[in-house]
Structures are given as structure tokens and as C-alpha cells.
Amino acid sequence: EREGDAAAEGDADGEAKREAETKAAGEGAGQAQDNAAATSASGPKKQLLVVEMAKTSRSKCRACLIPIPRGTPRVGMTSFIGGRVARTWQTPGCFLKGLSLSICTTNRGKCKYSGEKFREGQARMAMTSHNTTIHVLLQHARDTLQPVLKLLATPGVCEIELEPSDLSGFGELSTSDQNIVRSWFASPVCSNATPTAADTADASDGS
């Protein structure tokens, strides 16, 4: 009888040990999934815009449809055109006029720059080229616009005056967010800035 009791206790101890190991493994897997989700939520930062001087006069601004003269600045953004995904171009002025601001009304969608999920009530900026519109959180908008802001800060290259309050949706923002948008255009991004190799890299349309 004592041998039977000892065997039963051994079986119980073994089962408890297995349950503990299973629980620990499950918790470990859950933690790994949480970490992966957190990494995915922050996402890789993406360069969404390219700035360069037009190599020829063949490309057209996708906003005004006027040819962009060779040697003048243009802003590139990926869009679906002619049955394929390609770089589409706009003059800096048309690109800036196409910027819009809004407040998220749902929790759907993700910031194109960071991969973060949109939350209701957050401010965001939209950029459009041809038939493609992408949205980024306001907190990442300055980094997204960096190639264009560098261009605006280049003396004698791109003389454009932009009043932030004229941007579509500006009035929907809180006062603090409006001041953030104003700060993007209030002072040069850097002194004597010129588009860098990083700003002009990976242009798929060489025209």
C-alpha cells in the first residue's frame, strides 16, 4: 500500500512539473509575440519622398500636368500609374499645395512612415501624387518632409512661400499641433542645405 501511495505521489509530482513547464513555455511564447507585435507596431522608418533636379524635360507634374524643365527641382512619390507602381513627379509648389491635415476619426489604418496604427483623435498629414494618397502621423510628418524642407532651405534654388494656415484641414488641428506645422516652414532646416544622395536615391523614373 505504501508503495502504491509513493507511486501516486510521484505521478502527481510529475504531472505538476509538466504543467509548470507547459505554462512557462506558453508565457514565454506570449512574451515573444508581444515583443514582435511591439516591434511591428513601431515599424521601420521609410523614406517616402525623393527630391532631385529633373534629368530631362520629359516628366510632367502629376498635379498641373505641365512638363518639369530639365535642371529644375521635382518631388517624387511612388504611385500606381500605367498599370505599374512607379515614381511620379510634381513641382515642389504643386506638391506642397497638395498637402492636407486631418484628425483620425477611427482606429483603422497605419502611418505609412512608421507603421504605427492610427488612433482616433490623432492628427495626421496626407500627401498625394497622381491617384495615390498616403497618410503619416503628424509627429512623423517633419521627418517625412525632410527632403522637401531641405530644398526650401536652399538659397536660390526653390523660392516658394507657403502659409501653413492655407493647408487643407489646418483649422481642424489643436493650437499646439498648428504651431508644430508652422515650425516646419518657419526657419531653414539647415544652412545652405542642398539635396543629398540620400534624398535623391532610388528614383525609379529616370526621365
Coordinates of C-alpha atoms in Angstrom, one line a residue:
E1 CA 0.0 0.0 0.0
R2 CA 2.8 2.4 0.9
E3 CA 4.4 1.6 -2.5
G4 CA 1.2 2.5 -4.2
D5 CA 0.9 5.8 -2.3
A6 CA 4.5 6.6 -3.3
A7 CA 3.8 5.9 -6.9
A8 CA 0.7 8.1 -6.9
E9 CA 2.7 10.9 -5.3
G10 CA 5.4 10.5 -7.9
D11 CA 2.8 10.7 -10.7
A12 CA 1.2 13.8 -9.2
D13 CA 4.6 15.5 -8.8
G14 CA 5.5 14.6 -12.4
E15 CA 2.2 16.0 -13.7
A16 CA 2.6 19.2 -11.7
K17 CA 6.1 19.6 -13.1
R18 CA 4.8 19.1 -16.7
E19 CA 2.0 21.7 -16.1
A20 CA 4.5 24.2 -14.8
E21 CA 6.8 23.7 -17.8
T22 CA 3.9 24.0 -20.2
K23 CA 2.8 27.2 -18.5
A24 CA 6.3 28.6 -18.6
A25 CA 6.6 27.8 -22.3
G26 CA 3.3 29.4 -23.0
E27 CA 4.2 32.6 -21.1
G28 CA 7.5 32.7 -23.0
A29 CA 5.8 32.4 -26.3
G30 CA 3.2 35.0 -25.4
Q31 CA 6.0 37.4 -24.4
A32 CA 7.8 36.8 -27.7
Q33 CA 4.5 37.5 -29.6
D34 CA 4.1 40.7 -27.6
N35 CA 7.6 41.8 -28.4
A36 CA 7.1 41.0 -32.0
A37 CA 3.9 43.0 -32.1
A38 CA 5.6 45.9 -30.4
T39 CA 8.4 45.8 -33.0
S40 CA 5.9 45.6 -35.8
A41 CA 3.9 48.5 -34.4
S42 CA 6.9 50.8 -34.4
G43 CA 7.9 49.5 -37.8
P44 CA 10.8 50.6 -40.0
K45 CA 11.1 54.2 -40.9
K46 CA 10.6 54.7 -44.6
Q47 CA 11.8 57.4 -47.0
L48 CA 8.6 58.2 -48.8
L49 CA 9.8 61.2 -50.8
V50 CA 12.6 61.9 -53.2
V51 CA 13.9 65.3 -54.3
E52 CA 16.1 65.8 -57.4
M53 CA 16.8 68.1 -60.3
A54 CA 15.0 66.8 -63.4
K55 CA 17.3 65.0 -65.7
T56 CA 15.3 65.8 -68.8
S57 CA 12.2 67.8 -69.7
R58 CA 10.1 64.8 -70.4
S59 CA 8.5 64.3 -67.0
K60 CA 5.2 66.0 -66.2
C61 CA 3.9 67.3 -62.8
R62 CA 1.1 65.0 -61.8
A63 CA -0.8 67.9 -60.3
C64 CA -0.7 70.6 -63.0
L65 CA 0.3 68.3 -65.9
I66 CA 2.9 70.8 -67.1
P67 CA 6.3 69.5 -68.1
I68 CA 9.0 69.9 -65.5
P69 CA 12.0 71.7 -67.1
R70 CA 15.4 70.0 -67.1
G71 CA 17.6 71.1 -64.2
T72 CA 14.6 72.3 -62.0
P73 CA 13.7 70.6 -58.8
R74 CA 11.0 68.0 -58.6
V75 CA 9.4 65.9 -55.8
G76 CA 8.9 62.2 -56.4
M77 CA 6.5 59.8 -54.7
T78 CA 5.6 56.2 -55.5
S79 CA 2.2 55.8 -57.1
F80 CA 0.3 53.3 -59.3
I81 CA 0.4 54.6 -62.8
G82 CA 0.1 52.9 -66.3
G83 CA -0.6 49.5 -64.7
R84 CA 2.5 49.5 -62.6
V85 CA 4.0 51.0 -59.4
A86 CA 6.4 53.8 -60.4
R87 CA 7.9 57.1 -59.2
T88 CA 5.6 60.0 -60.1
W89 CA 6.8 63.6 -60.0
Q90 CA 5.5 67.0 -59.0
T91 CA 6.9 70.5 -58.9
P92 CA 7.6 71.5 -55.3
G93 CA 4.9 74.1 -55.3
C94 CA 2.2 71.7 -56.5
F95 CA 3.3 69.1 -54.0
L96 CA 3.1 71.5 -51.1
K97 CA -0.3 72.8 -52.2
G98 CA -1.5 69.2 -52.2
L99 CA -0.6 68.5 -48.5
S100 CA -3.6 68.2 -46.2
L101 CA -4.2 67.7 -42.5
S102 CA -6.9 65.9 -40.6
I103 CA -7.9 64.2 -37.3
C104 CA -8.3 60.4 -37.3
T105 CA -12.0 59.5 -36.8
T106 CA -11.4 55.8 -36.4
N107 CA -8.6 53.4 -35.3
R108 CA -8.2 52.0 -38.8
G109 CA -5.1 52.3 -40.9
K110 CA -1.4 52.8 -40.3
C111 CA 1.1 55.5 -40.6
K112 CA 3.0 55.0 -43.9
Y113 CA 6.2 56.3 -42.4
S114 CA 6.4 54.4 -39.1
G115 CA 3.9 51.6 -39.4
E116 CA 2.1 52.7 -36.2
K117 CA -1.6 52.2 -36.0
F118 CA -3.7 55.3 -36.2
R119 CA -5.8 56.1 -33.1
E120 CA -9.0 58.1 -33.1
G121 CA -8.2 61.8 -32.3
Q122 CA -4.6 61.7 -33.6
A123 CA -3.5 64.4 -36.1
R124 CA -2.1 63.2 -39.4
M125 CA -0.9 64.6 -42.7
A126 CA -1.8 63.4 -46.2
M127 CA 0.4 63.6 -49.3
T128 CA -1.0 62.9 -52.8
S129 CA 0.6 62.2 -56.1
H130 CA -1.4 61.1 -59.2
N131 CA -4.1 58.7 -57.8
T132 CA -2.2 57.8 -54.6
T133 CA -2.7 59.4 -51.2
I134 CA -0.6 58.3 -48.2
H135 CA -1.0 59.3 -44.5
V136 CA 1.5 59.8 -41.8
L137 CA 1.2 60.8 -38.2
L138 CA 1.8 64.4 -37.5
Q139 CA 4.7 63.5 -35.2
H140 CA 6.5 61.9 -38.2
A141 CA 5.5 64.5 -40.8
R142 CA 8.6 66.7 -40.4
D143 CA 10.9 63.7 -40.9
T144 CA 8.8 62.6 -43.9
L145 CA 9.0 66.1 -45.5
Q146 CA 12.7 66.4 -44.7
P147 CA 13.9 66.2 -48.4
V148 CA 11.4 68.9 -49.4
L149 CA 12.2 71.1 -46.4
K150 CA 15.9 70.9 -47.3
L151 CA 15.1 72.0 -50.8
L152 CA 13.1 75.0 -49.5
A153 CA 16.1 76.0 -47.3
T154 CA 18.4 76.0 -50.3
P155 CA 19.1 79.6 -51.3
G156 CA 18.3 80.5 -54.9
V157 CA 17.0 77.0 -55.8
C158 CA 13.4 76.9 -54.8
E159 CA 11.7 80.2 -54.0
I160 CA 8.3 79.2 -52.5
E161 CA 6.4 80.9 -49.8
L162 CA 3.9 78.7 -48.1
E163 CA 1.4 79.9 -45.5
P164 CA 0.7 76.8 -43.3
S165 CA -2.7 78.1 -42.4
D166 CA -3.7 77.7 -46.1
L167 CA -3.2 74.0 -46.0
S168 CA -6.4 71.9 -46.2
G169 CA -7.6 70.9 -42.7
F170 CA -5.2 73.2 -40.8
G171 CA -8.1 74.7 -38.9
E172 CA -9.1 71.2 -37.6
L173 CA -5.9 70.9 -35.6
S174 CA -5.4 71.9 -32.0
T175 CA -3.4 75.1 -31.4
S176 CA -0.3 73.1 -30.3
D177 CA -0.5 71.0 -33.5
Q178 CA -0.9 74.1 -35.6
N179 CA 2.2 75.6 -34.1
I180 CA 4.1 72.3 -34.9
V181 CA 3.1 72.7 -38.5
R182 CA 4.1 76.3 -38.6
S183 CA 7.5 75.4 -37.2
W184 CA 8.3 73.2 -40.2
F185 CA 8.3 76.2 -42.5
A186 CA 9.3 79.0 -40.1
S187 CA 13.1 78.6 -40.3
P188 CA 15.7 76.8 -42.5
V189 CA 16.1 73.2 -41.9
C190 CA 19.9 73.6 -42.2
S191 CA 22.1 76.4 -43.5
N192 CA 23.0 76.2 -47.2
A193 CA 21.2 72.9 -47.5
T194 CA 21.2 71.0 -50.8
P195 CA 19.5 67.7 -51.7
T196 CA 21.8 64.9 -50.6
A197 CA 22.4 61.5 -52.2
A198 CA 20.1 60.0 -49.6
D199 CA 17.4 62.5 -50.7
T200 CA 17.7 61.5 -54.4
A201 CA 18.3 57.8 -54.0
D202 CA 16.2 55.1 -55.6
A203 CA 14.5 57.1 -58.2
S204 CA 12.8 54.6 -60.5
D205 CA 11.9 57.1 -63.3
G206 CA 15.0 58.5 -64.9
S207 CA 13.2 60.9 -67.2

